[in-house]
Short mmCIF file of C-alpha atoms and ligand atoms in Angstrom, two decimals:
data_model
loop_
_atom_site.label_atom_id
_atom_site.label_comp_id
_atom_site.label_asym_id
_atom_site.label_seq_id
_atom_site.Cartn_x
_atom_site.Cartn_y
_atom_site.Cartn_z
CA MET A 1 13.49 -36.78 110.58
CA GLU A 2 11.87 -39.55 108.94
CA GLU A 3 8.27 -38.61 107.95
CA LYS A 4 7.04 -41.94 106.81
CA LYS A 5 3.92 -41.45 104.91
CA GLN A 6 1.63 -44.44 105.05
CA PHE A 7 0.22 -45.18 101.93
CA GLY A 8 -2.72 -47.23 101.73
CA ARG A 9 -2.01 -50.02 100.26
CA ARG A 10 -3.86 -49.39 96.74
CA ARG A 11 -6.62 -52.23 96.23
CA GLN A 12 -6.76 -54.14 92.91
CA ARG A 13 -10.33 -53.87 92.10
CA ARG A 14 -11.70 -56.54 90.49
CA ARG A 15 -12.80 -55.49 86.95
CA ARG A 16 -16.01 -56.81 86.90
CA ARG A 17 -16.64 -58.68 83.82
CA SER A 18 -19.89 -58.34 83.49
CA TRP A 19 -19.92 -54.85 82.37
CA PRO A 20 -18.72 -55.39 78.52
CA LEU A 21 -20.83 -58.55 78.42
CA LEU A 22 -24.10 -56.29 79.45
CA LEU A 23 -22.65 -53.59 76.84
CA LEU A 24 -22.38 -55.76 74.04
CA PRO A 25 -26.04 -56.34 72.88
CA VAL A 26 -26.27 -52.08 73.48
CA VAL A 27 -23.55 -51.83 70.57
CA LEU A 28 -24.94 -54.25 68.55
CA VAL A 29 -28.36 -52.36 68.55
CA LEU A 30 -27.14 -49.02 68.04
CA CYS A 31 -25.31 -50.97 64.62
CA LEU A 32 -27.85 -52.33 63.16
CA ALA A 33 -29.78 -48.97 63.85
CA ALA A 34 -26.81 -47.03 62.35
CA ALA A 35 -26.88 -49.73 58.96
CA TYR A 36 -30.72 -49.26 59.21
CA TRP A 37 -29.73 -45.06 58.84
CA VAL A 38 -27.17 -45.64 56.40
CA SER A 39 -28.98 -47.89 53.71
CA GLY A 40 -31.36 -44.58 53.62
CA HIS A 41 -35.16 -45.94 54.72
CA THR A 42 -34.86 -43.42 57.38
CA PHE A 43 -33.54 -40.85 55.31
CA PRO A 44 -36.07 -37.68 55.98
CA GLN A 45 -36.98 -36.82 52.11
CA GLU A 46 -35.05 -34.37 50.92
CA PRO A 47 -36.53 -30.80 50.72
CA ALA A 48 -37.61 -29.42 46.63
CA VAL A 49 -34.45 -27.45 45.47
CA GLU A 50 -35.61 -23.88 44.38
CA TYR A 51 -33.24 -22.81 41.91
CA PRO A 52 -33.44 -18.96 41.56
CA LEU A 53 -33.95 -17.90 37.97
CA GLN A 54 -31.30 -15.03 37.37
CA LYS A 55 -32.03 -13.18 34.53
CA ILE A 56 -29.69 -11.84 32.15
CA PRO A 57 -30.16 -9.97 29.07
CA VAL A 58 -27.33 -9.48 26.70
CA THR A 59 -27.02 -8.41 22.82
CA VAL A 60 -24.78 -10.77 20.99
CA THR A 61 -22.69 -10.27 17.83
CA GLY A 62 -22.49 -13.66 16.45
CA ALA A 63 -19.47 -11.78 14.04
CA PRO A 64 -18.65 -14.88 11.41
CA GLN A 65 -15.27 -15.63 11.12
CA ASP A 66 -13.11 -15.93 8.02
CA GLY A 67 -15.91 -13.34 5.73
CA LYS A 68 -18.21 -16.23 5.71
CA PRO A 69 -21.88 -14.87 5.56
CA ALA A 70 -24.02 -14.92 8.39
CA ALA A 71 -27.11 -17.27 8.60
CA GLU A 72 -29.50 -17.10 5.70
CA PRO A 73 -32.80 -14.82 6.62
CA GLU A 74 -34.53 -17.97 5.35
CA SER A 75 -33.96 -19.13 9.10
CA ALA A 76 -35.79 -16.57 10.41
CA ALA A 77 -39.09 -18.47 9.59
CA MET A 78 -37.25 -21.12 11.56
CA PRO A 79 -38.35 -21.50 15.59
CA TRP A 80 -34.93 -20.01 17.67
CA TYR A 81 -34.23 -23.97 19.05
CA LEU A 82 -33.60 -24.32 15.57
CA THR A 83 -30.89 -22.42 14.44
CA LEU A 84 -28.31 -24.36 13.48
CA VAL A 85 -24.83 -24.06 14.15
CA ASN A 86 -21.77 -26.22 13.46
CA ARG A 87 -18.95 -25.79 12.22
CA TRP A 88 -20.17 -24.97 8.43
CA ASN A 89 -22.97 -22.58 9.12
CA PRO A 90 -21.94 -19.42 11.75
CA LEU A 91 -24.02 -17.59 14.11
CA PRO A 92 -26.70 -14.87 13.42
CA GLU A 93 -24.92 -11.68 12.94
CA THR A 94 -26.84 -10.20 15.96
CA TYR A 95 -28.74 -12.07 18.16
CA GLU A 96 -30.30 -11.50 21.84
CA ILE A 97 -30.18 -14.26 24.94
CA THR A 98 -31.77 -13.39 28.49
CA LEU A 99 -29.50 -16.01 29.98
CA ALA A 100 -30.37 -17.46 33.29
CA GLU A 101 -27.77 -18.86 36.08
CA ILE A 102 -28.13 -22.89 36.35
CA PRO A 103 -26.89 -24.46 39.90
CA GLY A 104 -23.10 -24.40 39.62
CA GLY A 105 -23.11 -21.19 38.02
CA GLU A 106 -23.17 -21.78 34.21
CA LYS A 107 -25.98 -19.49 32.14
CA VAL A 108 -28.14 -20.65 29.52
CA ASP A 109 -30.81 -18.95 27.42
CA GLU A 110 -33.85 -18.56 29.36
CA ARG A 111 -35.62 -20.70 27.44
CA ILE A 112 -33.83 -23.77 28.21
CA TYR A 113 -33.87 -23.39 32.09
CA GLU A 114 -36.96 -25.28 32.59
CA PRO A 115 -36.46 -28.38 30.24
CA LEU A 116 -32.70 -28.11 31.42
CA MET A 117 -33.73 -28.55 35.48
CA GLU A 118 -36.47 -30.75 34.56
CA MET A 119 -33.76 -33.19 32.98
CA LEU A 120 -30.93 -33.02 35.30
CA GLU A 121 -33.82 -33.67 38.15
CA ALA A 122 -34.91 -36.65 36.35
CA ALA A 123 -31.32 -37.79 36.15
CA LYS A 124 -30.51 -37.88 39.53
CA GLU A 125 -31.53 -40.97 40.61
CA ASP A 126 -28.37 -42.29 37.97
CA ASN A 127 -26.37 -40.28 39.21
CA TRP A 128 -25.28 -41.19 42.37
CA ASP A 129 -28.34 -39.16 43.50
CA GLN A 130 -26.86 -36.33 42.39
CA LEU A 131 -27.93 -33.05 40.36
CA PRO A 132 -25.71 -33.31 36.85
CA MET A 133 -23.40 -30.90 36.58
CA VAL A 134 -23.48 -28.25 33.75
CA VAL A 135 -19.91 -27.89 33.57
CA SER A 136 -20.01 -24.91 30.44
CA GLY A 137 -23.04 -23.51 29.53
CA TYR A 138 -23.60 -19.95 27.17
CA ARG A 139 -20.06 -19.05 26.28
CA THR A 140 -18.62 -15.40 25.16
CA SER A 141 -16.87 -15.20 22.03
CA GLU A 142 -14.22 -14.30 23.96
CA LYS A 143 -14.36 -17.78 26.02
CA GLN A 144 -14.69 -19.37 23.04
CA LYS A 145 -11.75 -18.15 21.00
CA SER A 146 -9.62 -18.58 24.02
CA LEU A 147 -10.79 -22.52 24.41
CA TYR A 148 -10.02 -22.95 20.25
CA ASN A 149 -6.89 -21.33 20.66
CA ASP A 150 -5.52 -22.74 23.38
CA LYS A 151 -6.62 -26.36 21.15
CA ILE A 152 -4.87 -25.02 18.07
CA ARG A 153 -1.76 -24.78 20.74
CA GLU A 154 -1.69 -28.53 21.69
CA TYR A 155 -2.03 -29.70 18.01
CA GLN A 156 1.23 -27.25 16.94
CA LYS A 157 3.38 -28.47 20.34
CA GLN A 158 2.55 -32.28 18.71
CA GLY A 159 4.29 -30.28 15.38
CA TYR A 160 1.53 -30.16 12.93
CA SER A 161 1.19 -26.49 11.06
CA VAL A 162 -0.81 -24.03 12.10
CA GLU A 163 -3.37 -24.86 9.12
CA GLU A 164 -3.42 -28.27 10.16
CA ALA A 165 -4.03 -27.55 13.69
CA ALA A 166 -6.87 -25.00 13.13
CA GLU A 167 -8.20 -27.78 11.20
CA MET A 168 -7.44 -30.71 14.17
CA ALA A 169 -8.99 -28.43 16.73
CA LYS A 170 -12.03 -28.03 15.06
CA GLU A 171 -13.09 -31.21 15.61
CA TRP A 172 -12.96 -30.88 19.03
CA VAL A 173 -13.60 -27.23 19.97
CA ALA A 174 -15.83 -24.81 17.48
CA ALA A 175 -14.25 -21.89 16.03
CA PRO A 176 -15.71 -18.77 17.47
CA GLY A 177 -18.61 -17.91 15.80
CA TYR A 178 -19.49 -21.15 15.39
CA SER A 179 -20.12 -22.86 18.66
CA GLU A 180 -23.77 -23.83 20.08
CA HIS A 181 -22.95 -22.68 23.33
CA GLN A 182 -22.67 -19.63 22.15
CA LEU A 183 -26.45 -19.35 21.31
CA GLY A 184 -27.09 -19.96 24.70
CA PHE A 185 -29.00 -23.60 23.72
CA ALA A 186 -25.65 -25.98 24.69
CA VAL A 187 -24.49 -27.48 27.63
CA ASP A 188 -21.95 -29.69 28.35
CA ILE A 189 -22.90 -32.17 31.07
CA ASN A 190 -20.80 -33.59 34.09
CA GLY A 191 -21.92 -37.29 34.96
CA ALA A 192 -20.46 -38.50 38.68
CA THR A 193 -20.23 -41.98 36.93
CA TYR A 194 -20.92 -43.05 33.09
CA ASP A 195 -24.39 -44.77 33.48
CA LEU A 196 -25.77 -40.77 33.50
CA TYR A 197 -24.69 -40.53 29.75
CA PHE A 198 -26.53 -43.60 28.81
CA TRP A 199 -29.88 -42.34 30.76
CA LEU A 200 -29.11 -39.18 28.73
CA GLN A 201 -29.08 -40.90 25.68
CA GLU A 202 -32.47 -43.16 26.26
CA ASN A 203 -34.61 -39.79 27.53
CA SER A 204 -33.16 -36.60 26.83
CA TYR A 205 -35.52 -36.04 23.96
CA LYS A 206 -38.55 -36.20 26.70
CA TYR A 207 -36.63 -32.80 27.62
CA GLY A 208 -36.58 -31.54 23.96
CA PHE A 209 -32.80 -32.33 24.65
CA ILE A 210 -30.56 -34.31 21.88
CA PHE A 211 -27.32 -36.24 22.14
CA ARG A 212 -25.88 -33.64 19.55
CA TYR A 213 -22.09 -35.31 18.52
CA PRO A 214 -22.70 -39.24 18.24
CA GLY A 215 -19.56 -40.93 16.67
CA SER A 216 -21.65 -42.15 14.11
CA LYS A 217 -22.57 -38.93 12.74
CA THR A 218 -19.11 -37.11 13.00
CA ASP A 219 -19.26 -36.82 9.19
CA ILE A 220 -22.25 -34.66 9.14
CA THR A 221 -21.88 -32.86 12.32
CA GLY A 222 -18.12 -31.91 11.95
CA THR A 223 -17.64 -32.68 14.97
CA ALA A 224 -15.98 -35.83 17.02
CA GLU A 225 -18.39 -37.56 19.33
CA GLU A 226 -18.98 -35.67 22.74
CA VAL A 227 -21.17 -37.60 25.04
CA TRP A 228 -21.63 -35.18 27.60
CA HIS A 229 -22.58 -31.89 25.20
CA TYR A 230 -26.39 -31.77 24.79
CA ARG A 231 -28.51 -29.46 22.94
CA TYR A 232 -32.02 -27.78 23.12
CA VAL A 233 -34.33 -28.21 19.79
CA GLY A 234 -37.49 -28.32 21.22
CA LYS A 235 -39.85 -31.87 22.26
CA GLU A 236 -40.85 -32.55 18.64
CA ALA A 237 -37.69 -32.81 16.86
CA ALA A 238 -35.86 -33.95 19.85
CA ALA A 239 -38.37 -37.07 20.02
CA GLU A 240 -38.27 -37.74 16.06
CA ILE A 241 -34.49 -37.05 16.25
CA TYR A 242 -34.27 -39.57 19.26
CA GLU A 243 -36.64 -42.44 17.23
CA GLN A 244 -35.48 -41.95 13.55
CA GLN A 245 -31.79 -42.04 14.73
CA ILE A 246 -30.52 -39.21 12.99
CA CYS A 247 -28.74 -35.42 13.65
CA LEU A 248 -29.81 -32.36 13.69
CA GLU A 249 -28.50 -31.83 10.01
CA GLU A 250 -30.31 -34.64 8.91
CA TYR A 251 -33.32 -33.32 10.40
CA LEU A 252 -33.89 -30.07 8.93
CA GLU A 253 -32.95 -31.25 6.09
CA ARG A 254 -35.98 -33.89 6.00
CA ILE A 255 -38.53 -31.00 7.10
CA LYS A 256 -37.52 -28.85 4.46
CA GLU A 257 -38.96 -31.22 2.17
ZN1 ZN B 1 -19.85 -28.53 24.65
#
C-alpha cells in the first residue's frame, strides 16, 4: 500500500525588503555610540588606585668586595638619600632598610615609596595611560651577584678573559656590593612607550629622582647610559642636578666645597 504523503507546497516567502533598510539607521546609531564610547568621552573616571604599603624591615650587610674599604664615616653626616654608591664606592658596611612593596611586586626603601608612586602616577599620561612598571627595585647581594656573573659569562662567551669580562661587565651591571639597587633607592622603569623616558628626563626631579646614568657622564659615573634607571636623591639635589645638567658625583663634589 502506498501511502501518499501530501506535503503542502512550501510557499516561498518573499523576503520583505523593508527590514534591512529599517535596521540600517539603527546599526549606524549603534556604531556611532560605540565610537563615542571608545573615544573616551563616556568612560567613567577610574577610581583612585590604592597601593597597600607593605613594610618589610631588613638589616643588610653591604659586605664590600675585594677588601676595599666601606663607605667612609664622613658620609654619615650626609643625608641618607645622598649616599654615593658606584663602581668605586661600595655600600656602607651595614645598613638597615624597611622595604615597601610596589605594584608589580618589586620592593624599595619605604622612604622613597611615596615620591616614587607620585612620579609613576604622574607619568601615566605619557605612558599610554598605564602605570609605568618598576621591573627592578631593591636587590639582595645574591641577586646582584647572579646578574653580575651572568654578564661576565656573556663576555667570556665572546672570547674575553675573565679579567676583561669582569671589567666590561661592570659598565652594565654593578658588582655585588656596588649597586644602588642594593640600597633600595634605585628603580629600573619599563615604559609602554619610549615617550615615558623623555617625560622622566624632564620631570623626575620634581619628585626627587634623577636620570642617574646619562651617556654624557659615563666617565664620571662609571656606568653606561641607562635610560630606565632612576635614583632618589631628594628634591633639592634632584632640581640642581637637573638644572645644572650634572651627575650625582659632580653634585656631591660641589656641595663638599
Ligand atoms: Zn638599575
